[in-house]
Amino acid sequence: MTLSPARVPATGVRRLTTTLYGYAFLDDFVLLYPVYALLFADTGMSLWQISSLFALWSITSVVLEVPSGAWADAVSRRRLLWIGPLLTAAGFALWVVVPSYWAFAVGFVLWGAGGALGSGALEALVYDELDHLGAAGRYARVMGRARAARLVGTVASLGLAGPVFAQGGYAAVGAASFLACVLTALTATRFTEHRVRPDDAADSWATTLRTGLAEVRRDRSVRGALLLVPAVAAVWGALDEYTPLLVRDIGVAEATVPYLIMLIWAGVTVGSLLAGPAERLGPAGLAMLLAGAALALAVGAGSRSLAGIALVSLAFAGFQLAEVLADVRLQHRIDESRRATLTSVASLGTELATVVTFGVYALLGTDMAHSSVFAVLAIPYVVTALALARARAATVRP
């Protein structure tokens, strides 16, 4: 049976999105997530050693983020998307087969490298494939749903980790995590890739990186879109790590904390799913979204109540939606040949800004309650909203 031209793009989009959602779900379906810190401690690692492992993980991601993005523009992006999960799988296997400090360190380097290979490459592949199918306008909706699939994968792994751990200990959750990574890699092989790559990948790697950074310096709109990504993503991404402490401070029982955290992440999932309809928001609308979310965060955290936690969930939904929209703005402004490179530069900015936020939180938290720190850290979003509104006013001024 011959497909009509109208059905060929629809079939291609369906295959792309199905593969993407499966990939996103499996990539975060890691049962080791809630217990790997316990594995380190039970192996005899000191707090200093555990902290050094986390630092090594972050350093690996920071060092490899931009080079891996440039490499994704020089070679097959699909290839990097299946190599990355296999590196992570090898790291998880080391953790449970030969648990020791050196094995944990090598595992974190492999995990960081695997994550860096996929960062930038995934967004670039999805955008260019949608563009090839004449459906680039669906990018916001598709990536919003992909992020929701990741959240579902995370929640599912958290729910299953307890029963699996109770039955088989670290070996069982490690094996399940290894299997999820292998399935992620197999799913990545189903991605289509129609982009024409340079013949000389070795030379084009450095050239792509150099020309990509030159575009950021030369084009103000690209530079603004790139800076908007960390401005939106970093602070709330760091605050997420402290939400259990915020929730506990309102006086609920320890057993209730996980349920309220799930409420917060339910809001984040809703924010992801709203990305498609919200793509029409211009700079003014995005500014209002950020300002409203910042207000909800400050009021919700400051109230120290169950209703306040609901407001924090609403704020996180707004920030997640704004993060997807910021990525959309960036993808619309960059050239195909440098898409993964500049997306990785934006991710690097997010990671560095997140580290800075952790430091600021630690400084403020020495003398302030968690609710107060959350409220103070809503201020950067107000500043970003004002900057967007000012930029909008400048563009419409005669």
Coordinates of C-alpha atoms in Angstrom, one line a residue:
M1 CA 0.0 0.0 0.0
T2 CA 1.4 3.4 -1.0
L3 CA 1.1 6.2 1.6
S4 CA -0.2 9.5 0.5
P5 CA 2.1 12.5 0.9
A6 CA -0.1 13.8 3.8
R7 CA 0.3 10.5 5.7
V8 CA 4.1 10.2 5.2
P9 CA 4.9 13.1 7.5
A10 CA 2.2 12.0 10.0
T11 CA 3.8 8.5 10.1
G12 CA 7.2 10.0 10.5
V13 CA 6.2 12.3 13.3
R14 CA 4.4 9.4 15.1
R15 CA 7.5 7.2 14.9
L16 CA 9.7 10.1 16.1
T17 CA 7.5 11.0 19.1
T18 CA 6.9 7.4 20.2
T19 CA 10.6 6.8 20.2
L20 CA 11.3 10.0 22.0
Y21 CA 8.8 9.4 24.8
G22 CA 10.0 5.9 25.3
Y23 CA 13.6 7.1 25.3
A24 CA 12.8 9.8 27.8
F25 CA 10.9 7.5 30.1
L26 CA 13.6 4.8 30.2
D27 CA 16.4 7.3 30.5
D28 CA 15.0 8.3 33.9
F29 CA 13.7 4.9 35.0
V30 CA 16.7 4.3 37.2
L31 CA 15.9 2.4 40.4
L32 CA 19.3 3.2 41.8
Y33 CA 18.3 6.9 42.1
P34 CA 16.8 6.8 45.7
V35 CA 19.4 4.4 47.1
Y36 CA 22.8 5.0 45.6
A37 CA 23.8 7.3 48.4
L38 CA 22.9 4.5 50.8
L39 CA 25.0 2.1 48.7
F40 CA 28.0 4.4 49.1
A41 CA 27.5 4.7 52.9
D42 CA 27.0 1.0 53.4
T43 CA 30.2 0.3 51.5
G44 CA 32.0 2.3 54.1
M45 CA 32.5 5.6 52.3
S46 CA 32.9 8.6 54.5
L47 CA 30.8 11.8 54.0
W48 CA 33.9 13.5 52.5
Q49 CA 34.3 10.6 50.0
I50 CA 30.6 10.7 49.1
S51 CA 30.8 14.4 48.5
S52 CA 33.9 14.0 46.4
L53 CA 32.0 11.5 44.2
F54 CA 29.2 14.0 43.6
A55 CA 31.8 16.7 42.8
L56 CA 33.5 14.4 40.3
W57 CA 30.1 13.7 38.7
S58 CA 29.4 17.5 38.3
I59 CA 32.9 18.2 37.0
T60 CA 32.7 15.5 34.4
S61 CA 29.4 16.9 33.1
V62 CA 30.7 20.5 33.1
V63 CA 34.0 19.5 31.3
L64 CA 32.3 17.4 28.6
E65 CA 29.1 19.4 28.1
V66 CA 30.2 21.7 25.3
P67 CA 32.7 19.4 23.5
S68 CA 30.1 16.7 23.4
G69 CA 27.6 19.1 21.8
A70 CA 30.1 20.1 19.2
W71 CA 30.8 16.5 18.5
A72 CA 27.1 15.8 18.1
D73 CA 27.0 18.5 15.3
A74 CA 30.0 16.8 13.7
V75 CA 28.9 13.1 13.8
S76 CA 25.7 11.2 14.1
R77 CA 23.5 12.4 16.9
R78 CA 21.6 9.2 17.0
R79 CA 24.9 7.3 17.6
L80 CA 25.7 9.4 20.6
L81 CA 22.2 8.9 22.0
W82 CA 22.7 5.1 22.1
I83 CA 26.3 5.2 23.2
G84 CA 25.5 7.5 26.2
P85 CA 23.1 5.0 28.0
L86 CA 25.6 2.2 27.5
L87 CA 28.3 4.2 29.3
T88 CA 25.9 4.8 32.1
A89 CA 25.0 1.1 32.2
A90 CA 28.7 0.1 32.5
G91 CA 29.0 2.5 35.4
F92 CA 26.0 1.0 37.3
A93 CA 27.4 -2.5 36.7
L94 CA 30.7 -1.5 38.3
W95 CA 28.8 -0.1 41.4
V96 CA 27.1 -3.4 42.2
V97 CA 29.7 -5.9 41.0
V98 CA 32.8 -4.3 42.6
P99 CA 31.5 -1.7 45.1
S100 CA 34.5 0.4 46.2
Y101 CA 35.5 4.0 46.0
W102 CA 37.4 3.7 42.7
A103 CA 34.4 1.8 41.1
F104 CA 32.0 4.5 42.3
A105 CA 34.3 7.2 40.9
V106 CA 34.7 5.5 37.5
G107 CA 30.9 4.9 37.4
F108 CA 30.2 8.6 38.0
V109 CA 32.6 9.6 35.2
L110 CA 30.9 7.2 32.9
W111 CA 27.4 8.4 34.0
G112 CA 28.5 12.1 33.5
A113 CA 30.0 11.3 30.1
G114 CA 26.8 9.4 29.1
G115 CA 24.6 12.3 30.1
A116 CA 26.9 14.8 28.3
L117 CA 26.7 12.8 25.1
G118 CA 22.9 13.1 25.1
S119 CA 22.6 16.7 26.2
G120 CA 22.2 18.9 23.2
A121 CA 22.2 16.0 20.8
L122 CA 18.6 14.9 21.7
E123 CA 17.1 18.4 21.3
A124 CA 19.0 19.0 18.1
L125 CA 17.9 15.6 16.6
V126 CA 14.3 16.1 17.5
Y127 CA 14.0 19.6 16.2
D128 CA 15.8 18.9 12.9
E129 CA 13.7 15.7 12.3
L130 CA 10.5 17.6 13.0
D131 CA 11.7 20.3 10.6
H132 CA 12.5 17.7 8.0
L133 CA 8.9 16.5 8.3
G134 CA 7.5 20.0 8.1
A135 CA 6.4 19.9 11.7
A136 CA 8.9 22.1 13.5
G137 CA 6.0 24.0 15.0
R138 CA 5.2 21.0 17.1
Y139 CA 8.6 21.1 18.9
A140 CA 7.3 22.8 22.1
R141 CA 4.4 20.3 22.5
V142 CA 6.6 17.3 21.7
M143 CA 9.4 18.3 24.1
G144 CA 7.0 19.2 26.8
R145 CA 5.5 15.7 26.6
A146 CA 9.0 14.2 26.6
R147 CA 9.8 16.0 29.8
A148 CA 6.6 14.7 31.3
A149 CA 7.6 11.2 30.2
R150 CA 10.9 11.7 32.1
L151 CA 9.0 12.7 35.2
V152 CA 6.8 9.7 35.0
G153 CA 9.9 7.5 34.6
T154 CA 11.4 9.1 37.7
V155 CA 8.3 8.7 39.8
A156 CA 7.9 5.1 38.6
S157 CA 11.5 4.3 39.6
L158 CA 11.0 5.8 43.0
G159 CA 7.9 3.8 43.5
L160 CA 9.5 0.5 42.4
A161 CA 12.8 0.9 44.1
G162 CA 11.5 0.1 47.6
P163 CA 9.9 -3.3 46.7
V164 CA 12.7 -4.3 44.4
F165 CA 15.3 -3.4 47.0
A166 CA 13.4 -5.3 49.7
Q167 CA 13.5 -8.4 47.6
G168 CA 17.0 -8.3 46.2
G169 CA 19.0 -5.5 47.7
Y170 CA 21.5 -3.4 45.8
A171 CA 22.1 -6.1 43.3
A172 CA 18.5 -6.1 42.2
V173 CA 18.1 -2.4 41.9
G174 CA 21.5 -2.2 40.1
A175 CA 20.4 -4.9 37.6
A176 CA 17.1 -3.2 37.0
S177 CA 19.0 0.1 36.4
F178 CA 21.5 -1.6 34.0
L179 CA 18.6 -3.1 32.1
A180 CA 16.8 0.2 31.8
C181 CA 20.0 1.8 30.3
V182 CA 20.3 -1.0 27.8
L183 CA 16.7 -0.6 26.8
T184 CA 17.3 3.2 26.5
A185 CA 20.1 2.5 24.1
L186 CA 18.1 0.1 22.0
T187 CA 15.2 2.6 21.8
A188 CA 17.7 5.3 20.6
T189 CA 18.5 3.1 17.6
R190 CA 14.9 3.7 16.4
F191 CA 15.5 7.4 15.9
T192 CA 15.6 8.6 12.3
E193 CA 18.3 11.0 11.2
H194 CA 18.2 12.8 7.9
R195 CA 20.7 15.5 8.6
V196 CA 23.7 15.7 6.2
R197 CA 26.9 15.5 8.3
P198 CA 30.3 16.9 7.4
D199 CA 32.6 14.5 5.6
D200 CA 35.6 15.3 7.9
A201 CA 34.3 15.0 11.5
A202 CA 37.7 15.5 13.1
D203 CA 38.1 18.9 11.5
S204 CA 34.5 19.9 11.8
W205 CA 34.4 19.4 15.6
A206 CA 36.7 22.3 16.3
T207 CA 35.2 24.4 13.5
T208 CA 31.6 23.8 14.7
L209 CA 32.5 24.8 18.2
R210 CA 34.3 28.0 17.0
T211 CA 31.6 29.1 14.6
G212 CA 28.9 28.3 17.2
L213 CA 30.5 30.6 19.8
A214 CA 31.1 33.2 17.1
E215 CA 27.4 33.2 16.3
V216 CA 26.6 33.8 20.0
R217 CA 28.9 36.8 20.1
R218 CA 27.6 38.2 16.7
D219 CA 23.9 37.7 17.0
R220 CA 22.1 39.4 19.8
S221 CA 18.9 37.4 19.5
V222 CA 20.8 34.1 19.7
R223 CA 22.8 35.4 22.7
G224 CA 19.6 36.5 24.5
A225 CA 17.8 33.2 23.8
L226 CA 20.9 31.2 25.0
L227 CA 21.2 33.2 28.3
L228 CA 17.4 32.9 28.9
V229 CA 17.8 29.1 29.3
P230 CA 20.0 29.1 32.5
A231 CA 18.2 32.2 33.8
V232 CA 14.9 30.2 33.8
A233 CA 16.2 26.6 34.6
A234 CA 19.0 27.0 37.2
V235 CA 17.3 28.4 40.3
W236 CA 14.2 26.2 40.5
G237 CA 16.3 23.2 39.4
A238 CA 18.5 23.8 42.5
L239 CA 15.5 24.5 44.8
D240 CA 14.1 21.1 43.9
E241 CA 16.8 19.5 45.9
Y242 CA 15.7 21.3 49.0
T243 CA 11.9 20.8 48.7
P244 CA 11.9 17.8 51.2
L245 CA 13.4 20.2 53.8
L246 CA 10.9 22.9 53.0
V247 CA 8.0 20.4 53.3
R248 CA 9.2 18.9 56.6
D249 CA 9.5 22.4 58.1
I250 CA 5.7 23.0 57.8
G251 CA 5.3 20.3 60.6
V252 CA 4.0 17.3 58.6
A253 CA 4.9 13.8 59.6
E254 CA 8.0 12.3 57.9
A255 CA 5.8 9.7 56.2
T256 CA 3.8 12.5 54.6
V257 CA 6.8 14.2 53.0
P258 CA 7.0 11.9 49.9
Y259 CA 3.4 12.4 49.1
L260 CA 3.7 16.2 49.2
I261 CA 6.9 16.0 47.0
M262 CA 4.8 14.0 44.5
L263 CA 2.2 16.8 44.6
I264 CA 5.0 19.2 43.6
W265 CA 6.1 17.0 40.8
A266 CA 2.6 16.6 39.6
G267 CA 2.6 20.3 39.0
V268 CA 5.8 20.1 37.1
T269 CA 4.3 17.4 34.9
V270 CA 1.3 19.6 34.1
G271 CA 3.7 22.4 33.3
S272 CA 5.4 20.2 30.7
L273 CA 2.2 19.2 29.1
L274 CA 1.1 22.8 28.7
A275 CA 4.1 23.7 26.5
G276 CA 2.3 23.2 23.2
P277 CA -0.6 25.6 23.8
A278 CA 1.7 28.1 25.6
E279 CA 4.1 28.3 22.7
R280 CA 2.1 31.3 21.4
L281 CA 3.3 33.3 24.4
G282 CA 5.6 36.1 23.3
P283 CA 8.2 37.8 25.5
A284 CA 5.5 39.7 27.4
G285 CA 3.6 36.6 28.1
L286 CA 6.7 34.7 29.2
A287 CA 7.6 37.6 31.5
M288 CA 4.1 37.5 33.1
L289 CA 4.5 33.7 33.5
L290 CA 7.8 34.0 35.3
A291 CA 6.6 36.9 37.5
G292 CA 3.5 34.9 38.5
A293 CA 5.5 31.8 39.2
A294 CA 7.9 33.8 41.3
L295 CA 5.0 35.3 43.3
A296 CA 3.5 31.9 43.9
L297 CA 6.9 30.6 45.0
A298 CA 7.5 33.4 47.5
V299 CA 4.0 33.4 48.9
G300 CA 3.7 29.6 49.0
A301 CA 7.1 29.0 50.7
G302 CA 6.6 31.9 53.1
S303 CA 3.2 30.7 54.3
R304 CA 4.6 27.4 55.6
S305 CA 1.4 25.5 55.2
L306 CA -0.2 22.7 53.0
A307 CA -1.8 25.4 50.9
G308 CA 1.6 27.0 50.5
I309 CA 3.0 23.7 49.2
A310 CA 0.3 23.7 46.6
L311 CA 1.4 27.2 45.5
V312 CA 5.0 25.9 45.3
S313 CA 3.8 23.2 43.0
L314 CA 2.1 25.8 40.9
A315 CA 5.3 27.9 40.8
F316 CA 7.3 24.9 39.7
A317 CA 4.8 24.2 37.0
G318 CA 5.3 27.7 35.7
F319 CA 9.1 27.4 35.8
Q320 CA 9.0 24.1 34.0
L321 CA 6.8 25.5 31.3
A322 CA 9.0 28.6 31.0
E323 CA 12.1 26.3 30.7
V324 CA 10.5 24.4 27.8
L325 CA 9.6 27.7 26.1
A326 CA 13.1 29.1 26.6
D327 CA 14.5 26.0 24.8
V328 CA 12.0 26.5 22.0
R329 CA 13.1 30.1 21.6
L330 CA 16.7 29.0 21.4
Q331 CA 16.0 26.2 18.8
H332 CA 14.1 28.6 16.6
R333 CA 17.1 31.0 16.5
I334 CA 20.1 28.7 15.9
D335 CA 21.3 27.1 12.7
E336 CA 21.0 23.3 12.1
S337 CA 24.8 22.9 11.8
R338 CA 25.4 24.3 15.3
R339 CA 22.2 23.3 17.0
A340 CA 23.7 20.7 19.4
T341 CA 26.7 22.8 20.2
L342 CA 24.7 25.9 21.3
T343 CA 22.2 23.8 23.1
S344 CA 25.1 22.3 25.1
V345 CA 26.4 25.8 25.8
A346 CA 23.0 26.7 27.3
S347 CA 23.1 23.5 29.3
L348 CA 26.6 24.3 30.6
G349 CA 25.3 27.7 31.6
T350 CA 22.5 26.0 33.5
E351 CA 24.8 23.7 35.3
L352 CA 27.2 26.5 36.4
A353 CA 24.3 28.7 37.5
T354 CA 22.9 25.8 39.5
V355 CA 26.1 25.3 41.3
V356 CA 26.2 29.0 42.2
T357 CA 22.6 28.7 43.5
F358 CA 23.6 25.8 45.7
G359 CA 26.3 28.0 47.2
V360 CA 23.9 30.9 47.7
Y361 CA 21.4 28.6 49.3
A362 CA 24.1 27.3 51.7
L363 CA 25.1 30.8 52.7
L364 CA 21.5 32.1 53.2
G365 CA 20.4 28.9 54.9
T366 CA 22.9 29.3 57.8
D367 CA 20.8 32.1 59.3
M368 CA 17.4 31.8 57.5
A369 CA 14.6 29.2 57.5
H370 CA 14.2 27.2 54.3
S371 CA 10.9 29.0 53.6
S372 CA 12.7 32.3 53.7
V373 CA 15.5 31.1 51.4
F374 CA 12.9 29.9 48.9
A375 CA 11.2 33.3 49.0
V376 CA 14.5 35.2 48.5
L377 CA 15.5 33.0 45.5
A378 CA 12.2 33.9 43.8
I379 CA 13.8 37.3 43.2
P380 CA 16.0 36.3 40.2
Y381 CA 12.8 35.3 38.3
V382 CA 11.4 38.8 38.9
V383 CA 14.6 40.2 37.5
T384 CA 14.4 37.9 34.5
A385 CA 10.8 38.9 33.9
L386 CA 11.6 42.6 34.0
A387 CA 14.5 42.0 31.6
L388 CA 12.1 40.3 29.2
A389 CA 9.5 43.0 29.5
R390 CA 12.2 45.6 28.9
A391 CA 13.5 43.8 25.8
R392 CA 9.9 43.6 24.5
A393 CA 9.4 47.3 25.0
A394 CA 12.6 48.0 23.2
T395 CA 11.5 46.0 20.1
V396 CA 8.2 47.8 19.8
R397 CA 9.5 51.3 20.4
P398 CA 9.5 53.4 17.2

